[in-house]
mmCIF file of C-alpha atoms in Angstrom:
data_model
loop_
_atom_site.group_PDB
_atom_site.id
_atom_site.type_symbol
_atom_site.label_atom_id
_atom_site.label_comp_id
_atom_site.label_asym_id
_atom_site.label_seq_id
_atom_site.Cartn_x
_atom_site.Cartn_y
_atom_site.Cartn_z
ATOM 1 C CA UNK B 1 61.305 6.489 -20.084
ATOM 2 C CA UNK B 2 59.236 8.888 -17.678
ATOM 3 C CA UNK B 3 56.952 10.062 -21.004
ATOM 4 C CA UNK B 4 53.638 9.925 -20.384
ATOM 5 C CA UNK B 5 51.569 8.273 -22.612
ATOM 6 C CA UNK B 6 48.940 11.052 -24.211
ATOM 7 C CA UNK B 7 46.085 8.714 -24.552
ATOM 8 C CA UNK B 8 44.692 7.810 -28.061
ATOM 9 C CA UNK B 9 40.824 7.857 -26.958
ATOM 10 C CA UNK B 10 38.783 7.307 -24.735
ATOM 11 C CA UNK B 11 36.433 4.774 -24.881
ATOM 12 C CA UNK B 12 32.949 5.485 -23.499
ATOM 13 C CA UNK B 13 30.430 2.407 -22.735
ATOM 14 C CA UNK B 14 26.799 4.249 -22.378
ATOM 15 C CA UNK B 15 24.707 2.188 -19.977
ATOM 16 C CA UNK B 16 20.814 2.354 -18.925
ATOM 17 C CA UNK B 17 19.521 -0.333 -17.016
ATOM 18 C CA UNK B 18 20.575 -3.590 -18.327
ATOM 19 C CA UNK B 19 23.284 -4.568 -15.665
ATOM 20 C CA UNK B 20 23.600 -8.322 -17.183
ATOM 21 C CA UNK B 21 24.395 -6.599 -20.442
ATOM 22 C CA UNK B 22 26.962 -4.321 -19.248
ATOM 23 C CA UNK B 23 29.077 -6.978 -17.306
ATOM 24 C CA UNK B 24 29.157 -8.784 -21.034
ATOM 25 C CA UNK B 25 30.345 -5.779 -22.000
ATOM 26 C CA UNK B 26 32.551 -4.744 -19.882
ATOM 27 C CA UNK B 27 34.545 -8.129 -19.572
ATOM 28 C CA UNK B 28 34.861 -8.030 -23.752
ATOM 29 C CA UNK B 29 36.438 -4.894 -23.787
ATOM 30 C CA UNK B 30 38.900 -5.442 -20.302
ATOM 31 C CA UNK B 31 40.011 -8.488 -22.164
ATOM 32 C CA UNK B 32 41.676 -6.309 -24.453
ATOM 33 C CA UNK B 33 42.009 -3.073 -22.857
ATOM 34 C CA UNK B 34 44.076 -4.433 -20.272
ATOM 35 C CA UNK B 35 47.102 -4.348 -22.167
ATOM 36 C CA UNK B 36 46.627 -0.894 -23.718
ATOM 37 C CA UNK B 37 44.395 0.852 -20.663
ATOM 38 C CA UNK B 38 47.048 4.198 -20.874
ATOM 39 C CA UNK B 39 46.271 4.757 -24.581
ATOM 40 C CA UNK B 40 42.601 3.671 -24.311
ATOM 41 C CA UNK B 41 40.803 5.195 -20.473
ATOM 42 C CA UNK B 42 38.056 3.573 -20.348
ATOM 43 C CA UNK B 43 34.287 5.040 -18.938
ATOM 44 C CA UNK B 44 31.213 3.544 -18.117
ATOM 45 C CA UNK B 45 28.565 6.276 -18.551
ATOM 46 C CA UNK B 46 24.943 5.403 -16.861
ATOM 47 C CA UNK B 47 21.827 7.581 -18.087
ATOM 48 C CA UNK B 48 19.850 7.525 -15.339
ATOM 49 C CA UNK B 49 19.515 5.863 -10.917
ATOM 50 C CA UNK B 50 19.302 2.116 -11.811
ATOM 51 C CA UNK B 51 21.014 0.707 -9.069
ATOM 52 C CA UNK B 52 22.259 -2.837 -10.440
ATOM 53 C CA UNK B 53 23.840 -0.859 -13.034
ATOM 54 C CA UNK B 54 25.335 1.696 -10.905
ATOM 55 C CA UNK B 55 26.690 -0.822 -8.666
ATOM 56 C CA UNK B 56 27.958 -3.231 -11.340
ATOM 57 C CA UNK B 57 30.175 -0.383 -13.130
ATOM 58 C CA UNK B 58 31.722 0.679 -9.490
ATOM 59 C CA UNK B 59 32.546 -2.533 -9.316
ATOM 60 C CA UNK B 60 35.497 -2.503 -11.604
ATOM 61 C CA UNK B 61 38.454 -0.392 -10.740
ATOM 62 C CA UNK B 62 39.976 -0.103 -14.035
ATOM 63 C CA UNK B 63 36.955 2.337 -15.334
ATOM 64 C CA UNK B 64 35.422 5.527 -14.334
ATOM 65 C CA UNK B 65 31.909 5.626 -13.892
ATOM 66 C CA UNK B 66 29.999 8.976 -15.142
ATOM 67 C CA UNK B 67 26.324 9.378 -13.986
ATOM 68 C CA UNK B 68 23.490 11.509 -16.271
ATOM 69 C CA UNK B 69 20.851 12.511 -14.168
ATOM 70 C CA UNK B 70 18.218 13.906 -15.724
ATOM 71 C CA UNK B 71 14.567 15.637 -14.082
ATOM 72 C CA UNK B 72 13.303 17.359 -17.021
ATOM 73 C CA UNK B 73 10.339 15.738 -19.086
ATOM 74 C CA UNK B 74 10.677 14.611 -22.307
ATOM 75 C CA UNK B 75 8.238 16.323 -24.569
ATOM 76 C CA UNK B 76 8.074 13.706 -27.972
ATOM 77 C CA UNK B 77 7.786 15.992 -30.867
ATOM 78 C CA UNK B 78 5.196 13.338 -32.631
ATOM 79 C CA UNK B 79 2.508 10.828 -31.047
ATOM 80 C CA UNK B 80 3.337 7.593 -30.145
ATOM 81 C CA UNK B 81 7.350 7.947 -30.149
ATOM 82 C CA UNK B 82 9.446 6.301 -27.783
ATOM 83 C CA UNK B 83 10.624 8.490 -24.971
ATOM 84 C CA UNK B 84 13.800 6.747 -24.731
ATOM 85 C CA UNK B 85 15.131 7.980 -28.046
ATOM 86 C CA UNK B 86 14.862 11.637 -26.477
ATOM 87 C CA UNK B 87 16.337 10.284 -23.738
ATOM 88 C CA UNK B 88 19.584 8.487 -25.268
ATOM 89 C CA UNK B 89 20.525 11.822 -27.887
ATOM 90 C CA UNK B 90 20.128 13.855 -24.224
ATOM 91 C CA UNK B 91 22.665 11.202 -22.490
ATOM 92 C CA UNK B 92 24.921 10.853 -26.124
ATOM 93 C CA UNK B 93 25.350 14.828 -25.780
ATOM 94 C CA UNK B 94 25.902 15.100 -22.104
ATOM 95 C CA UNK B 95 28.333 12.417 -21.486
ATOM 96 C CA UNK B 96 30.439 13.864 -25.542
ATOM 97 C CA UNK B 97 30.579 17.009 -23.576
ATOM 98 C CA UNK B 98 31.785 16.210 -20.453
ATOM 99 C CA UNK B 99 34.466 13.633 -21.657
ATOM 100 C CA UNK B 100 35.914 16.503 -24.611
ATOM 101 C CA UNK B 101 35.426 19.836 -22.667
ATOM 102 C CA UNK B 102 35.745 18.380 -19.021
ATOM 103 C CA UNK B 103 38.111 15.488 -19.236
ATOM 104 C CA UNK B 104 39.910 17.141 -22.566
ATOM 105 C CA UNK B 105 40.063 14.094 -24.480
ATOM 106 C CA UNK B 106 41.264 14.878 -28.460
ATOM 107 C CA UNK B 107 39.137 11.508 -29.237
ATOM 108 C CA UNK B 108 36.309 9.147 -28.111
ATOM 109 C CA UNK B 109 35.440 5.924 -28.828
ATOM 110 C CA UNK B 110 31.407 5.272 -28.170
ATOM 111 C CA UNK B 111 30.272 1.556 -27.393
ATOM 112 C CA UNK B 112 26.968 0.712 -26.291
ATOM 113 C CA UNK B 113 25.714 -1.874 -23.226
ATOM 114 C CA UNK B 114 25.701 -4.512 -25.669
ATOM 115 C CA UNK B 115 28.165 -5.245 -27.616
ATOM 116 C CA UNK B 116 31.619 -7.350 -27.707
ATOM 117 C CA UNK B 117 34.825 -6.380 -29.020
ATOM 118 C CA UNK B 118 37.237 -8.005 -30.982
ATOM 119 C CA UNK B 119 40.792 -9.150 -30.575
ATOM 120 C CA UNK B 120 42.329 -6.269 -32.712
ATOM 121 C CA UNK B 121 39.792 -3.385 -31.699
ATOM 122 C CA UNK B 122 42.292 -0.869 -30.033
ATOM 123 C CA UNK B 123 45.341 -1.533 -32.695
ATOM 124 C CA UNK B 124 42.090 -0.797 -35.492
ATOM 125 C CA UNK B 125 41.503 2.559 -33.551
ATOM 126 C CA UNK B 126 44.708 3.583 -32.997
ATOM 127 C CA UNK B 127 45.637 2.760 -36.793
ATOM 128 C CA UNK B 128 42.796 4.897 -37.451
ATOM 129 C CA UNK B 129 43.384 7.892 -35.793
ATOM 130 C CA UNK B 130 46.582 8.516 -36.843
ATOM 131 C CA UNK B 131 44.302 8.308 -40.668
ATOM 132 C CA UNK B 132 41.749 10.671 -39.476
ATOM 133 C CA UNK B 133 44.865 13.124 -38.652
ATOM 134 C CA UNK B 134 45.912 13.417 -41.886
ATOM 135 C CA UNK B 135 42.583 13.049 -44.438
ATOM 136 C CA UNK B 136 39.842 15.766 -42.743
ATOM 137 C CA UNK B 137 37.340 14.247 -44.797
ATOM 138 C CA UNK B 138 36.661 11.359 -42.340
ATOM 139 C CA UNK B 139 34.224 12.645 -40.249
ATOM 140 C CA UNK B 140 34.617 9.068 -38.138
ATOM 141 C CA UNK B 141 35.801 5.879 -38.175
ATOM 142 C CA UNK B 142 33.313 2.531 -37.032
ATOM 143 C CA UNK B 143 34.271 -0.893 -36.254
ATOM 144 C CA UNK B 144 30.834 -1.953 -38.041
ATOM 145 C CA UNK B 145 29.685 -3.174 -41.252
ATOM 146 C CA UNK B 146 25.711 -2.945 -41.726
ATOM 147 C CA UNK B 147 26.309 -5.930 -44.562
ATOM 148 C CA UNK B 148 28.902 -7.679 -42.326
ATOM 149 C CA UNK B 149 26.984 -11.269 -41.720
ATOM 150 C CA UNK B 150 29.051 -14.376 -42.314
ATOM 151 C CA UNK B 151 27.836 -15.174 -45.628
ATOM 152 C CA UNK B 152 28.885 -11.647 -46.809
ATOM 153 C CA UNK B 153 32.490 -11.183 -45.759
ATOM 154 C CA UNK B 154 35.707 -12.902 -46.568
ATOM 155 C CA UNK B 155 38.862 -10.535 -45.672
ATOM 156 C CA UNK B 156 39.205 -9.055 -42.091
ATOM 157 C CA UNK B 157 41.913 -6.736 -43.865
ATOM 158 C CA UNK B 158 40.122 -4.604 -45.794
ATOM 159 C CA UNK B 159 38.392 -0.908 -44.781
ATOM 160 C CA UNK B 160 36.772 1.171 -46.614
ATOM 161 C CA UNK B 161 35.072 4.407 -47.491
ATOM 162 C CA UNK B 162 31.148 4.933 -47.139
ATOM 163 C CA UNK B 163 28.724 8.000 -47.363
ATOM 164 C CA UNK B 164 26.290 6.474 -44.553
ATOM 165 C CA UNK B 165 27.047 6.682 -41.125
ATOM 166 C CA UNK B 166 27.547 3.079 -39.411
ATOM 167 C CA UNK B 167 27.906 3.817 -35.862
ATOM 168 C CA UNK B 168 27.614 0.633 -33.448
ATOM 169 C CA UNK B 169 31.134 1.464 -32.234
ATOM 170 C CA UNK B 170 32.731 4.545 -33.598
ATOM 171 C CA UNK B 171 35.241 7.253 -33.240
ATOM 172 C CA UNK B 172 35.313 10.847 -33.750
ATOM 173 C CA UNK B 173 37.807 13.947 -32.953
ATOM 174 C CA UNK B 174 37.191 16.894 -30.489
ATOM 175 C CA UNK B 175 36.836 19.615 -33.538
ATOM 176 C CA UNK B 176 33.815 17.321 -34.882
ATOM 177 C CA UNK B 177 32.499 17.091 -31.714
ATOM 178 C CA UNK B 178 31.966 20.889 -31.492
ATOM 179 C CA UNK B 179 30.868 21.621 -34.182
ATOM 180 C CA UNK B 180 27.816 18.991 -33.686
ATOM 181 C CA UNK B 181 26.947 19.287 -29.983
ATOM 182 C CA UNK B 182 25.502 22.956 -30.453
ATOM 183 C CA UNK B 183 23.053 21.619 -32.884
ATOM 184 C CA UNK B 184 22.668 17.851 -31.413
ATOM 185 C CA UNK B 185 19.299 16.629 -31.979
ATOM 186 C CA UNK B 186 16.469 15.793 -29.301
ATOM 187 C CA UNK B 187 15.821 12.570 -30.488
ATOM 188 C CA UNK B 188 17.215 9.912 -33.419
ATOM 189 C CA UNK B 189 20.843 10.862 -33.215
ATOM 190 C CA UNK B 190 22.045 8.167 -35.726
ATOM 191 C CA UNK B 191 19.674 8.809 -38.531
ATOM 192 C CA UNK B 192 20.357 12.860 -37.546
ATOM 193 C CA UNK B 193 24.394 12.294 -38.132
ATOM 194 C CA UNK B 194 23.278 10.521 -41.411
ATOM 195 C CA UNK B 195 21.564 13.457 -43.137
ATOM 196 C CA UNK B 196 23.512 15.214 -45.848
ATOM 197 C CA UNK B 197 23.429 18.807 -43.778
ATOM 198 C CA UNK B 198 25.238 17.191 -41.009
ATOM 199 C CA UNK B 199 28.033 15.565 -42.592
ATOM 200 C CA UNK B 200 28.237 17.552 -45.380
ATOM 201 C CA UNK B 201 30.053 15.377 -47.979
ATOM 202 C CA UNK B 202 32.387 14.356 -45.200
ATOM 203 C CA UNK B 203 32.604 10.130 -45.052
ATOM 204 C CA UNK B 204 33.374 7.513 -42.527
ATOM 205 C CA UNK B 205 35.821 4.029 -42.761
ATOM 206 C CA UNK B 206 34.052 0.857 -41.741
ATOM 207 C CA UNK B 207 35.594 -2.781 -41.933
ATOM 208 C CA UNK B 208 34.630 -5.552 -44.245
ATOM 209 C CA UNK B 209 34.576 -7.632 -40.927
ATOM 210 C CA UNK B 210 33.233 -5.980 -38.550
ATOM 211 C CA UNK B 211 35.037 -5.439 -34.827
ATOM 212 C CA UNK B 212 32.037 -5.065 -32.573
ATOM 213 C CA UNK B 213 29.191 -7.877 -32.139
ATOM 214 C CA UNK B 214 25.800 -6.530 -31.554
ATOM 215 C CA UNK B 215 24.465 -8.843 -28.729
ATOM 216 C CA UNK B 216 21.242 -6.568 -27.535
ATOM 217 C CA UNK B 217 18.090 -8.285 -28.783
ATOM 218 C CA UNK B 218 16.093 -6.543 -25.939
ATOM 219 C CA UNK B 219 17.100 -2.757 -25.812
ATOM 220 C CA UNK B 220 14.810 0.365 -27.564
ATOM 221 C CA UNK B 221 14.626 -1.032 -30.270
ATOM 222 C CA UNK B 222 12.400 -3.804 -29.275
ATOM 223 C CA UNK B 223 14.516 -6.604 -30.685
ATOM 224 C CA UNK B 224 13.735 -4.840 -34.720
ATOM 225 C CA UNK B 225 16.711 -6.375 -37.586
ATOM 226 C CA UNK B 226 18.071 -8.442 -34.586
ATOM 227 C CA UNK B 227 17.578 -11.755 -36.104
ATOM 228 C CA UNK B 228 17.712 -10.902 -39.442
ATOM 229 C CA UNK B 229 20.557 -8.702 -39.192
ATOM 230 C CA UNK B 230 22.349 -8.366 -35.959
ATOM 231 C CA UNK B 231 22.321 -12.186 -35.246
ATOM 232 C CA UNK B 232 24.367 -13.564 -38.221
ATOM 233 C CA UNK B 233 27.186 -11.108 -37.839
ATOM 234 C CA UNK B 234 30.609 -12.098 -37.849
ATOM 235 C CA UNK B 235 33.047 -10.063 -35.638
ATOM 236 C CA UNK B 236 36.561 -10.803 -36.112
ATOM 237 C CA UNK B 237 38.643 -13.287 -34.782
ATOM 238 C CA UNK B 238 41.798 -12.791 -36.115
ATOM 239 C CA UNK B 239 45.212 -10.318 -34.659
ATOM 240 C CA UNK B 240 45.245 -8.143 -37.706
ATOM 241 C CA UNK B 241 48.838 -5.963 -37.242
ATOM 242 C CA UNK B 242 47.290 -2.775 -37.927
ATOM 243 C CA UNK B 243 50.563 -1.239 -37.107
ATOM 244 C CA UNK B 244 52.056 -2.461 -40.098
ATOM 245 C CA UNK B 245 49.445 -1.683 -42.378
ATOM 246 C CA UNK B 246 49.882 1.119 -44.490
ATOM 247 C CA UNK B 247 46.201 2.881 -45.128
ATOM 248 C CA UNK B 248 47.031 5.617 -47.418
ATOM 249 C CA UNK B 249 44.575 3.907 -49.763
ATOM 250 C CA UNK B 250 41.644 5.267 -47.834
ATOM 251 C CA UNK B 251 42.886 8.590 -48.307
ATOM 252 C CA UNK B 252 40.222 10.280 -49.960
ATOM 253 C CA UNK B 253 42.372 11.073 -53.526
ATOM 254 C CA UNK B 254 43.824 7.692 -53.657
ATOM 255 C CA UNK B 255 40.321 5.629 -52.665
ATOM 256 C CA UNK B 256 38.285 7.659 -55.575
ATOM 257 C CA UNK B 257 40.992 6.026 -57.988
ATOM 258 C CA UNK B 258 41.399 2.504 -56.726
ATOM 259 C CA UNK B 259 37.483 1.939 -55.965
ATOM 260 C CA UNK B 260 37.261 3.409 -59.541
ATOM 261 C CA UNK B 261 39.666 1.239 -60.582
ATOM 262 C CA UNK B 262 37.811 -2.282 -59.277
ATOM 263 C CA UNK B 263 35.029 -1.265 -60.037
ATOM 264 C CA UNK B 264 35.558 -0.982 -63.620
ATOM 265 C CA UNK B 265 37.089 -4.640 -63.471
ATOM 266 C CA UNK B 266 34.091 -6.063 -62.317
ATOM 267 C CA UNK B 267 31.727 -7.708 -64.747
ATOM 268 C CA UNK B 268 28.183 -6.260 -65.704
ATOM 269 C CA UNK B 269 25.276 -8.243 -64.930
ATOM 270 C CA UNK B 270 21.549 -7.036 -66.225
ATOM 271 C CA UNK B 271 18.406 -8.560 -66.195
ATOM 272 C CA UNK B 272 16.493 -10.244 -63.861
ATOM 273 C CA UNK B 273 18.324 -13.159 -61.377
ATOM 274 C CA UNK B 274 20.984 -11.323 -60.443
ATOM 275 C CA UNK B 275 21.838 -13.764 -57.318
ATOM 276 C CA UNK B 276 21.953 -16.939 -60.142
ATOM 277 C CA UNK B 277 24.128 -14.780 -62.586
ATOM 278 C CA UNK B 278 26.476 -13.840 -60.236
ATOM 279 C CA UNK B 279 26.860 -17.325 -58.995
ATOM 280 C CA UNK B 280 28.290 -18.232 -62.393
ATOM 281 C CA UNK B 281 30.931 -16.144 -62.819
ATOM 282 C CA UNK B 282 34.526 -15.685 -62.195
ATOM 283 C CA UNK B 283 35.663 -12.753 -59.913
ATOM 284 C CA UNK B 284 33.712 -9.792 -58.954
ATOM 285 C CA UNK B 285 30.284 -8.371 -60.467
ATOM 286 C CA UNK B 286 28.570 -5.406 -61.085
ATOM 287 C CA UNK B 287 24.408 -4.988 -60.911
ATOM 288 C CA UNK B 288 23.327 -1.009 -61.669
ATOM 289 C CA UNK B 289 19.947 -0.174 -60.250
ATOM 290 C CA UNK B 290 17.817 2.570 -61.715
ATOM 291 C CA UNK B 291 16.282 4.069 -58.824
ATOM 292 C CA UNK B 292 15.437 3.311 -54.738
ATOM 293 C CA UNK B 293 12.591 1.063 -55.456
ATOM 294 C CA UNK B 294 15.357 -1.099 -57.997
ATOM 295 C CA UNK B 295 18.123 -1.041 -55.380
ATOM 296 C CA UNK B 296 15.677 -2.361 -52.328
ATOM 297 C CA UNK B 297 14.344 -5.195 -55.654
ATOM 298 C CA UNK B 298 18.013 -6.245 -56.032
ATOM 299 C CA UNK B 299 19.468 -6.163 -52.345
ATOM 300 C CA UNK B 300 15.928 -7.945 -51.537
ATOM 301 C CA UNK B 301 17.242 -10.839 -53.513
ATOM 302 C CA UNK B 302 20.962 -11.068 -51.745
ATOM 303 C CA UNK B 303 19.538 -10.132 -48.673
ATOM 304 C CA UNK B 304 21.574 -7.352 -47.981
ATOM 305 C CA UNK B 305 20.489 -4.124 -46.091
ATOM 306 C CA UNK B 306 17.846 -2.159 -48.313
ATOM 307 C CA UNK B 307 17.348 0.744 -46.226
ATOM 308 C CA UNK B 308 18.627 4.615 -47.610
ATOM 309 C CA UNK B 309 18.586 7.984 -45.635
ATOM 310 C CA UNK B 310 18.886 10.860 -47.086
ATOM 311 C CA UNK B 311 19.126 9.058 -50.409
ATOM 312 C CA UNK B 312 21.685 7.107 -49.139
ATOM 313 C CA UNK B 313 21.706 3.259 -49.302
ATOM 314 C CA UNK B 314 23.842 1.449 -46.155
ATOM 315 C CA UNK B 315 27.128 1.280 -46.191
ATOM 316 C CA UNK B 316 26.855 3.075 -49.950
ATOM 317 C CA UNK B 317 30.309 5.157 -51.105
ATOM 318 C CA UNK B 318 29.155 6.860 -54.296
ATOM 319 C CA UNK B 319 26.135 5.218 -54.380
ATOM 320 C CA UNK B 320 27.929 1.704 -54.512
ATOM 321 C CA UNK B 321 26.925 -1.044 -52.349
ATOM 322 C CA UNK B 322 29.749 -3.919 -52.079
ATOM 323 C CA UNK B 323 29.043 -6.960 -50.277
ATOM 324 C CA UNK B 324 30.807 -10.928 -51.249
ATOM 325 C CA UNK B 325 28.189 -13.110 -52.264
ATOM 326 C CA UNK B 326 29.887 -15.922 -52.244
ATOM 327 C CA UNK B 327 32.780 -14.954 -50.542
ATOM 328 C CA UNK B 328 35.277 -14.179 -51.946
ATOM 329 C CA UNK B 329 33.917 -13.227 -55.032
ATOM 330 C CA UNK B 330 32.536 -9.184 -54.461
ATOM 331 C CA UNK B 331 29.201 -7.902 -55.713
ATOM 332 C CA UNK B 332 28.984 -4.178 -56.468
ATOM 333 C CA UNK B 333 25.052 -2.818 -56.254
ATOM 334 C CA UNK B 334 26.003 0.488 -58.369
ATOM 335 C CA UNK B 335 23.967 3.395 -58.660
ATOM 336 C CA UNK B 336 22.551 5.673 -61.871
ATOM 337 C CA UNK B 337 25.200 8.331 -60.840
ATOM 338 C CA UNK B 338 27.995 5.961 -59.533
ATOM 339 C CA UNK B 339 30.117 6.292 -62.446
ATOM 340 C CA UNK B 340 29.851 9.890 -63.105
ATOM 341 C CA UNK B 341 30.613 10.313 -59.356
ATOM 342 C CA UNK B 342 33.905 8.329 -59.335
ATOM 343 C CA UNK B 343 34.882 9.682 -62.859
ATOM 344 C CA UNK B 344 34.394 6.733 -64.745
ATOM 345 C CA UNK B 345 34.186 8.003 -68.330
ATOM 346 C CA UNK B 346 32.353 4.424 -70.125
ATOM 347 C CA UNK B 347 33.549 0.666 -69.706
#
């Protein structure tokens, strides 16, 4: 009865000066955390002396706050970057460190200063780890979908597999961790983890629904994809039992197969109006593109994300973007090398 409970993650909130923000925050997450605060410690880490912030996490007794203070100047490697990208990879790297190497943790959750959780957030996480544990090829597991607005979602069951990093709420494991934060980046972190050299073939699992909400329209970004993108998201509002769910599909072997498998099932669509064709038909769809410049056409016309790094589109596994348009009916965007890459001989 006396075990102690070996915590699952922790769950890091990094904070800069927007102390309304935070408090969102921080409520979101305590209204769930509550209940599982042994499995799931939870930190508030501030980047920098602003006071409202400061006093806003001490204010809460069920978190630790962390403080980065930083002197040194921030040399921008181009003209006319923001500063505060330099400043947030320096803050991502110091507060990783400190919560691995200092506080030991085997896992960490990262959440930013504006965003909302959902109901089943921590079962999610937990449900994942024990995934990550077995398949080495996850490199980490987000709560976010990049295509997750209402009009593109349907089933808050579903995960899968992508090449492109999601982030917006995200777990990795200590032995990733090291392995980056000798070679962390000055600036761009994100779009860093996303580049082929970093996460060398490695993938992440991301919801269909997504289990963070995105609520920062004024942050470094200046407010950029917020109402286009961020806005119309739909964060989940249902208990999923994660607990019960048996994942083993996302196993790297088995998801190959079964994505293979759907995909196959889906029926070709060429030519131009994609959107009207695959309006009229039963079940799922498939649209190849050609090239960058084709995919960014197509998704341009569903309104879906069009932006690759590293010749990777958003949320892409194997080159395949899959999105419901209408829901439930799924629309597969699939690449010139898709097939060849999943082992699809000809349909």
């Amino acid at each position: 009865m006396n075990k102690i409970q070996t915590p699952v993650a922790a769950v890091v909130v990094m904070a800069c000066n927007r102390a309304d923000y935070l408090e969102r925050t921080i409520k979101s997450i305590l209204k769930y955390q509550n209940a599982v605060a042994s499995k799931f410690p939870l930190f508030v880490s501030q980047d920098g002396s602003d006071p409202q912030v400061r006093k806003k996490a001490l204010s809460y007794d069920q978190l630790t706050h962390m403080q980065h203070l930083d002197s040194k100047l921030v040399q921008t490697e181009r003209p006319g970057e923001l500063i505060a990208y330099y400043k947030i990879a320096r803050h991502y790297k110091w507060a990783l460190d400190k919560l691995f190497h200092e506080y030991k943790f085997s896992r960490v959750i990262i959440l930013e200063d504006d965003m909302e959780i959902a109901p089943d957030f921590f079962d999610y996480f937990e449900a994942a780890a024990a995934l990550m544990e077995k398949d080495k090829t996850i490199m980490a597991v987000s709560s976010w979908n990049d295509n997750g607005q209402k009009q593109f979602v349907h089933d808050p069951e579903i995960l899968y597999r992508s090449d492109f990093f999601p982030g917006l709420g995200w777990m990795l494991t200590k032995p990733t961790w090291n392995e980056l934060s000798p070679k962390w980046p000055k600036a761009y972190w994100d779009d860093w983890l996303r580049l082929q050299e970093n996460h060398k073939g490695r993938q992440f699992i991301r919801p269909e629904v997504c289990r963070t909400y995105n609520f920062g329209e004024h942050g470094s970004s200046l407010g950029q994809f917020f109402r286009q993108y961020l806005e119309p998201i739909k964060l989940n509002d249902v208990q999923v039992d994660w607990k019960s769910k048996d994942l083993s599909y996302l196993m790297e072997d088995k998801y190959i197969k079964l994505f293979a498998e759907i995909l196959k099932n889906a029926k070709p669509i060429n030519g131009a109006d994609a959107v009207l064709k695959a309006s009229n038909v039963q079940g799922d769809v498939r649209v190849h593109y050609e090239d960058q410049p084709d995919f960014e056409r197509i998704a341009r016309q569903f309104g879906v994300f069009q932006e690759w790094k590293d010749g990777v589109p958003r949320t892409a596994y194997k080159g395949v973007v899959v999105f419901r348009y209408p829901p439930p009916r799924r629309v597969f965007l699939v690449g010139p090398k898709s097939f060849e890459l999943l082992g699809i001989k000809s349909v």
